């Protein structure tokens, strides 16, 4: 069993080496809040002619710099097209100090600024345009930095939601529907969800939370994170977006109400924002008919590694690259 596990790991490492053959990879560290953050910086082979720097910004959860091998499906294609890439382990993950569960969305935005500041000191990137590419929860992070071109020149969002509570309601409904629940059970689950949100609004202690919800699924750290962030709403930041922006959702997103988010932006018609709703696409724009859950399980992860770039819905990266080409980078 151990021998087989090492064979699998060795194969994955080989895949990683082969996928990175068109880039120069560097392990990096930068300071944020007096703590070291570790990550990786990839330069295209022709590093003297970088078209732009793409900053990968995580969604929720304990994320490594490569998002457990999901990001390379995207960034290898960016590297082949002349873009540099930077990403990092969340605080407390991998080689990064700190604890991501201590962060607010504003803390995360400041962390992005620190990463960009570090990257711009690299000789090949001094004059590079900066493209923020965020996933899911980064929808409450990157729009904070898009009011001017001091930090970002361009913004790309994948699976962004506007309001944390509304997103949680959709997630709860879809979870129940995917479990085959009847309408009464779904209504009861939604009522319980909003009751819990009302309870959290008074910011009770974790002990009080445990007393009210003895079967609750949050430990003390996760509880603090949720209480600090569940009021997140990006609508005011959306109004201030002043950099060219591309927003992408999958039609089969089971985590975020993609149809409503897409309709919201189509109604608003902001001058700087292009929006696309992609077919057969999940929350992370993987092929929905292959990856149909709300989260990737172990089997899904191995399937993603095995499929490589073909795990992504076919429209995703071509849409992203065409949009970048249109920006004359």
mmCIF file of C-alpha atoms in Angstrom, residues 165-179 181 185-194 196 254-255 294:
data_model
loop_
_atom_site.group_PDB
_atom_site.id
_atom_site.type_symbol
_atom_site.label_atom_id
_atom_site.label_comp_id
_atom_site.label_asym_id
_atom_site.label_seq_id
_atom_site.Cartn_x
_atom_site.Cartn_y
_atom_site.Cartn_z
ATOM 1 C CA UNK A 165 -25.390 35.447 3.573
ATOM 2 C CA UNK A 166 -27.217 35.110 0.249
ATOM 3 C CA UNK A 167 -24.475 32.840 -1.033
ATOM 4 C CA UNK A 168 -24.841 30.668 2.082
ATOM 5 C CA UNK A 169 -28.583 30.442 1.531
ATOM 6 C CA UNK A 170 -28.073 29.253 -2.044
ATOM 7 C CA UNK A 171 -25.436 26.751 -0.914
ATOM 8 C CA UNK A 172 -27.813 25.380 1.720
ATOM 9 C CA UNK A 173 -30.673 25.052 -0.768
ATOM 10 C CA UNK A 174 -28.524 23.314 -3.387
ATOM 11 C CA UNK A 175 -27.071 20.955 -0.788
ATOM 12 C CA UNK A 176 -30.567 19.866 0.240
ATOM 13 C CA UNK A 177 -31.698 19.520 -3.364
ATOM 14 C CA UNK A 178 -28.654 17.404 -4.214
ATOM 15 C CA UNK A 179 -29.493 15.160 -1.245
ATOM 16 C CA UNK A 181 -34.778 16.520 0.088
ATOM 17 C CA UNK A 185 -37.167 19.780 4.358
ATOM 18 C CA UNK A 186 -35.553 22.453 2.175
ATOM 19 C CA UNK A 187 -37.750 25.161 3.720
ATOM 20 C CA UNK A 188 -36.893 23.946 7.224
ATOM 21 C CA UNK A 189 -33.162 23.962 6.425
ATOM 22 C CA UNK A 190 -33.353 27.503 5.064
ATOM 23 C CA UNK A 191 -35.303 28.674 8.117
ATOM 24 C CA UNK A 192 -32.657 27.104 10.374
ATOM 25 C CA UNK A 193 -29.904 28.773 8.340
ATOM 26 C CA UNK A 194 -31.428 32.243 8.755
ATOM 27 C CA UNK A 196 -28.388 30.834 12.872
ATOM 28 C CA UNK A 254 -23.676 24.465 -6.905
ATOM 29 C CA UNK A 255 -21.969 26.894 -4.506
ATOM 30 C CA UNK A 294 -20.076 21.232 -4.097
#
